PDB file of C-alpha atoms in Angstrom:
ATOM      1  CA  MET Y 174      17.175  12.546 -35.351  1.00 50.00           C
ATOM      2  CA  ALA Y 175      16.483  13.883 -32.169  1.00 57.00           C
ATOM      3  CA  LEU Y 176      17.338  11.868 -29.164  1.00 64.00           C
ATOM      4  CA  LEU Y 177      15.004  13.332 -27.284  1.00 59.00           C
ATOM      5  CA  PRO Y 178      11.583  14.611 -27.907  1.00 63.00           C
ATOM      6  CA  ASP Y 179      10.734  18.082 -29.022  1.00 67.00           C
ATOM      7  CA  ASN Y 180       8.307  18.321 -26.367  1.00 68.00           C
ATOM      8  CA  GLN Y 181      10.716  17.680 -23.283  1.00 72.00           C
ATOM      9  CA  THR Y 182      10.052  20.896 -21.249  1.00 76.00           C
ATOM     10  CA  GLU Y 183       6.502  20.427 -20.981  1.00 78.00           C
ATOM     11  CA  LEU Y 184       7.158  16.565 -20.356  1.00 73.00           C
ATOM     12  CA  LEU Y 185       9.275  18.399 -17.641  1.00 75.00           C
ATOM     13  CA  ASP Y 186       6.968  20.655 -16.628  1.00 78.00           C
ATOM     14  CA  ALA Y 187       3.872  17.847 -16.278  1.00 77.00           C
ATOM     15  CA  TYR Y 188       5.867  15.684 -14.400  1.00 76.00           C
ATOM     16  CA  LEU Y 189       6.876  17.803 -11.648  1.00 75.00           C
ATOM     17  CA  GLU Y 190       3.076  18.992 -11.559  1.00 78.00           C
ATOM     18  CA  ALA Y 191       2.107  15.550 -10.937  1.00 71.00           C
ATOM     19  CA  GLU Y 192       4.815  14.892  -8.693  1.00 69.00           C
ATOM     20  CA  ALA Y 193       3.341  18.085  -6.932  1.00 67.00           C
ATOM     21  CA  ASN Y 194       0.179  16.815  -6.551  1.00 69.00           C
ATOM     22  CA  ALA Y 195       0.711  13.056  -5.327  1.00 64.00           C
ATOM     23  CA  GLU Y 196      -1.023  12.069  -2.954  1.00 66.00           C
ATOM     24  CA  PRO Y 197       1.430  10.256  -0.452  1.00 62.00           C
ATOM     25  CA  GLU Y 198       1.518   6.179  -0.046  1.00 68.00           C
ATOM     26  CA  PRO Y 199      -0.571   4.640   2.425  1.00 70.00           C
ATOM     27  CA  THR Y 200       1.677   3.392   5.764  1.00 81.00           C
ATOM     28  CA  LEU Y 201      -0.214   0.663   6.460  1.00 89.00           C
ATOM     29  CA  THR Y 202       1.393  -1.692   8.135  1.00 90.00           C
ATOM     30  CA  TYR Y 203       1.295  -4.388  10.835  1.00 91.00           C
ATOM     31  CA  ARG Y 204       1.829  -3.558  14.581  1.00 93.00           C
ATOM     32  CA  LEU Y 205       4.825  -4.367  16.249  1.00 91.00           C
ATOM     33  CA  ASN Y 206       4.611  -4.853  20.347  1.00 91.00           C
ATOM     34  CA  PHE Y 207       8.013  -4.249  20.892  1.00 86.00           C
ATOM     35  CA  GLY Y 208       7.578  -5.944  24.424  1.00 85.00           C
ATOM     36  CA  THR Y 209       6.900  -9.194  23.274  1.00 90.00           C
ATOM     37  CA  GLY Y 210       7.828  -8.627  19.454  1.00 86.00           C
ATOM     38  CA  ARG Y 211       4.250  -9.966  17.568  1.00 93.00           C
ATOM     39  CA  LEU Y 212       2.401  -8.729  15.414  1.00 91.00           C
ATOM     40  CA  THR Y 213      -0.573  -6.899  17.130  1.00 90.00           C
ATOM     41  CA  GLY Y 214      -3.150  -5.867  14.155  1.00 92.00           C
ATOM     42  CA  MET Y 215      -2.323  -2.560  12.047  1.00 94.00           C
ATOM     43  CA  VAL Y 216      -1.207   0.654  12.073  1.00 94.00           C
ATOM     44  CA  ASP Y 217      -1.594   3.420  10.140  1.00 93.00           C
ATOM     45  CA  GLY Y 218      -0.882   7.533   9.397  1.00 92.00           C
ATOM     46  CA  LYS Y 219       0.853   9.389  13.116  1.00 94.00           C
ATOM     47  CA  ASP Y 220       1.231   5.843  14.677  1.00 94.00           C
ATOM     48  CA  ALA Y 221       2.310   4.517  11.870  1.00 94.00           C
ATOM     49  CA  LEU Y 222       4.998   6.912  12.203  1.00 95.00           C
ATOM     50  CA  LYS Y 223       5.654   6.521  15.499  1.00 95.00           C
ATOM     51  CA  GLN Y 224       6.883   3.020  15.200  1.00 94.00           C
ATOM     52  CA  PHE Y 225       8.928   3.854  11.864  1.00 94.00           C
ATOM     53  CA  ILE Y 226      10.772   6.098  14.568  1.00 95.00           C
ATOM     54  CA  VAL Y 227      11.392   3.322  17.284  1.00 94.00           C
ATOM     55  CA  LYS Y 228      12.167   0.975  14.983  1.00 93.00           C
ATOM     56  CA  ALA Y 229      14.294   2.421  12.857  1.00 93.00           C
ATOM     57  CA  LEU Y 230      16.908   3.887  16.464  1.00 94.00           C
ATOM     58  CA  LYS Y 231      17.007   0.454  17.539  1.00 92.00           C
ATOM     59  CA  THR Y 232      17.607  -1.300  14.550  1.00 91.00           C
ATOM     60  CA  CYS Y 233      21.563  -1.526  13.265  1.00 89.00           C
ATOM     61  CA  ARG Y 234      22.396  -0.277   9.914  1.00 88.00           C
ATOM     62  CA  SER Y 235      23.758  -2.104   7.390  1.00 85.00           C
ATOM     63  CA  ARG Y 236      23.614  -5.871   9.612  1.00 87.00           C
ATOM     64  CA  PHE Y 237      20.718  -7.422   8.093  1.00 88.00           C
ATOM     65  CA  ARG Y 238      20.238  -7.938   4.895  1.00 88.00           C
ATOM     66  CA  ILE Y 239      16.724  -7.742   4.805  1.00 90.00           C
ATOM     67  CA  TYR Y 240      17.121  -3.396   4.822  1.00 88.00           C
ATOM     68  CA  SER Y 241      18.453  -1.314   3.317  1.00 88.00           C
ATOM     69  CA  ASP Y 242      21.781   0.665   4.266  1.00 85.00           C
ATOM     70  CA  ASP Y 243      19.722   3.734   4.531  1.00 84.00           C
ATOM     71  CA  TYR Y 244      17.747   1.772   6.967  1.00 90.00           C
ATOM     72  CA  GLY Y 245      18.731   2.155  11.140  1.00 91.00           C
ATOM     73  CA  CYS Y 246      20.663   3.860  12.716  1.00 91.00           C
ATOM     74  CA  GLU Y 247      24.768   3.546  14.031  1.00 88.00           C
ATOM     75  CA  LEU Y 248      23.766   3.796  17.800  1.00 84.00           C
ATOM     76  CA  GLU Y 249      25.352   0.733  19.274  1.00 81.00           C
ATOM     77  CA  ASP Y 250      28.759   0.971  17.165  1.00 78.00           C
ATOM     78  CA  LEU Y 251      28.956   4.476  19.081  1.00 78.00           C
ATOM     79  CA  LEU Y 252      28.074   3.582  22.274  1.00 72.00           C
ATOM     80  CA  GLY Y 253      30.518   0.115  22.355  1.00 68.00           C
ATOM     81  CA  SER Y 254      33.181   2.354  21.565  1.00 72.00           C
ATOM     82  CA  ASP Y 255      35.837   3.456  23.623  1.00 76.00           C
ATOM     83  CA  VAL Y 256      35.098   7.397  23.792  1.00 76.00           C
ATOM     84  CA  THR Y 257      33.991  10.083  26.207  1.00 79.00           C
ATOM     85  CA  GLU Y 258      30.639  11.200  27.373  1.00 80.00           C
ATOM     86  CA  ALA Y 259      30.923  14.919  25.394  1.00 85.00           C
ATOM     87  CA  PHE Y 260      32.089  12.527  21.702  1.00 83.00           C
ATOM     88  CA  ILE Y 261      28.692  10.689  22.500  1.00 81.00           C
ATOM     89  CA  GLN Y 262      26.306  13.762  23.613  1.00 84.00           C
ATOM     90  CA  ALA Y 263      28.113  15.511  19.981  1.00 87.00           C
ATOM     91  CA  GLU Y 264      27.322  12.532  18.100  1.00 89.00           C
ATOM     92  CA  ILE Y 265      23.698  11.052  18.894  1.00 90.00           C
ATOM     93  CA  PRO Y 266      21.790  13.865  17.562  1.00 92.00           C
ATOM     94  CA  ARG Y 267      23.591  13.617  14.212  1.00 93.00           C
ATOM     95  CA  MET Y 268      22.815   9.739  14.329  1.00 92.00           C
ATOM     96  CA  VAL Y 269      19.346  10.273  14.883  1.00 94.00           C
ATOM     97  CA  ARG Y 270      18.231  12.871  12.302  1.00 94.00           C
ATOM     98  CA  GLU Y 271      20.536  10.211   9.555  1.00 93.00           C
ATOM     99  CA  ALA Y 272      18.768   7.084  11.223  1.00 94.00           C
ATOM    100  CA  LEU Y 273      14.784   9.505  10.072  1.00 94.00           C
ATOM    101  CA  ILE Y 274      15.695  12.843   7.677  1.00 92.00           C
ATOM    102  CA  TYR Y 275      15.311  10.136   4.222  1.00 88.00           C
ATOM    103  CA  ASP Y 276      12.109   8.960   5.110  1.00 91.00           C
ATOM    104  CA  ASP Y 277      10.220  10.979   3.342  1.00 89.00           C
ATOM    105  CA  ARG Y 278       7.063  11.704   5.456  1.00 93.00           C
ATOM    106  CA  ILE Y 279      10.557  13.563   7.926  1.00 94.00           C
ATOM    107  CA  ASN Y 280      10.543  17.081   7.531  1.00 95.00           C
ATOM    108  CA  ALA Y 281      13.008  17.912   9.570  1.00 95.00           C
ATOM    109  CA  VAL Y 282      14.159  15.674  13.123  1.00 95.00           C
ATOM    110  CA  THR Y 283      14.963  18.378  15.888  1.00 93.00           C
ATOM    111  CA  ASN Y 284      16.020  18.817  19.727  1.00 93.00           C
ATOM    112  CA  VAL Y 285      17.106  15.703  20.412  1.00 94.00           C
ATOM    113  CA  THR Y 286      18.109  14.479  23.989  1.00 92.00           C
ATOM    114  CA  ALA Y 287      20.325  11.340  24.938  1.00 89.00           C
ATOM    115  CA  THR Y 288      20.692  10.759  28.418  1.00 86.00           C
ATOM    116  CA  ARG Y 289      22.828   7.264  29.242  1.00 81.00           C
ATOM    117  CA  GLN Y 290      21.464   4.896  32.596  1.00 81.00           C
ATOM    118  CA  GLY Y 291      23.966   2.292  33.072  1.00 76.00           C
ATOM    119  CA  ASP Y 292      23.459   0.659  29.905  1.00 75.00           C
ATOM    120  CA  ALA Y 293      21.071   1.859  28.665  1.00 80.00           C
ATOM    121  CA  VAL Y 294      20.001   4.989  26.104  1.00 86.00           C
ATOM    122  CA  PHE Y 295      16.769   7.021  26.820  1.00 91.00           C
ATOM    123  CA  ILE Y 296      16.791   9.141  23.299  1.00 93.00           C
ATOM    124  CA  VAL Y 297      14.012  12.246  23.139  1.00 95.00           C
ATOM    125  CA  ALA Y 298      13.610  13.680  19.740  1.00 95.00           C
ATOM    126  CA  THR Y 299      11.088  15.829  18.218  1.00 96.00           C
ATOM    127  CA  VAL Y 300      10.042  15.327  14.332  1.00 96.00           C
ATOM    128  CA  ASP Y 301       8.625  16.802  12.051  1.00 96.00           C
ATOM    129  CA  SER Y 302       6.657  15.037   9.658  1.00 95.00           C
ATOM    130  CA  ILE Y 303       3.453  15.322   7.399  1.00 93.00           C
ATOM    131  CA  TYR Y 304       1.612  14.075  10.548  1.00 94.00           C
ATOM    132  CA  GLY Y 305       2.229  17.433  12.165  1.00 94.00           C
ATOM    133  CA  GLU Y 306       4.908  17.474  15.262  1.00 96.00           C
ATOM    134  CA  VAL Y 307       5.701  14.223  17.074  1.00 94.00           C
ATOM    135  CA  THR Y 308       7.816  13.462  19.905  1.00 93.00           C
ATOM    136  CA  GLN Y 309       8.995   9.786  20.445  1.00 93.00           C
ATOM    137  CA  GLU Y 310      10.820   8.342  23.327  1.00 92.00           C
ATOM    138  CA  VAL Y 311      13.054   5.690  22.265  1.00 91.00           C
ATOM    139  CA  THR Y 312      15.576   2.955  24.610  1.00 89.00           C
ATOM    140  CA  ILE Y 313      18.501   1.864  23.024  1.00 83.00           C
TER     141      ILE Y 313
END
């Protein structure tokens, strides 16, 4: 008695074909006004992706139980530590990529630059996504 069906390769091929032809899941979500913290309608597609980028970089990873351990960024831990500016400049692009790349809509994160001004850090990143290229600025 076999544990796997005789047509297992056919089933796998059918599954892979269905995955390749699958439509992306809808991205409709609430529009968040970051200045006031209020919800101001709905957002979808490229605008939803831009909102995700800002929110993911502003949210501390593993701090809020509502989010999985994949969600958020570790920038706050780096910026609060006693390390050199060169180390910070080297680590910020990696941390930004790690915070964003797990999202299915994002193919690559490139051209990450960070500028410190007092207590604030201004990050600019180019994201190659299913909607095309998006350049997003975030202040942390």
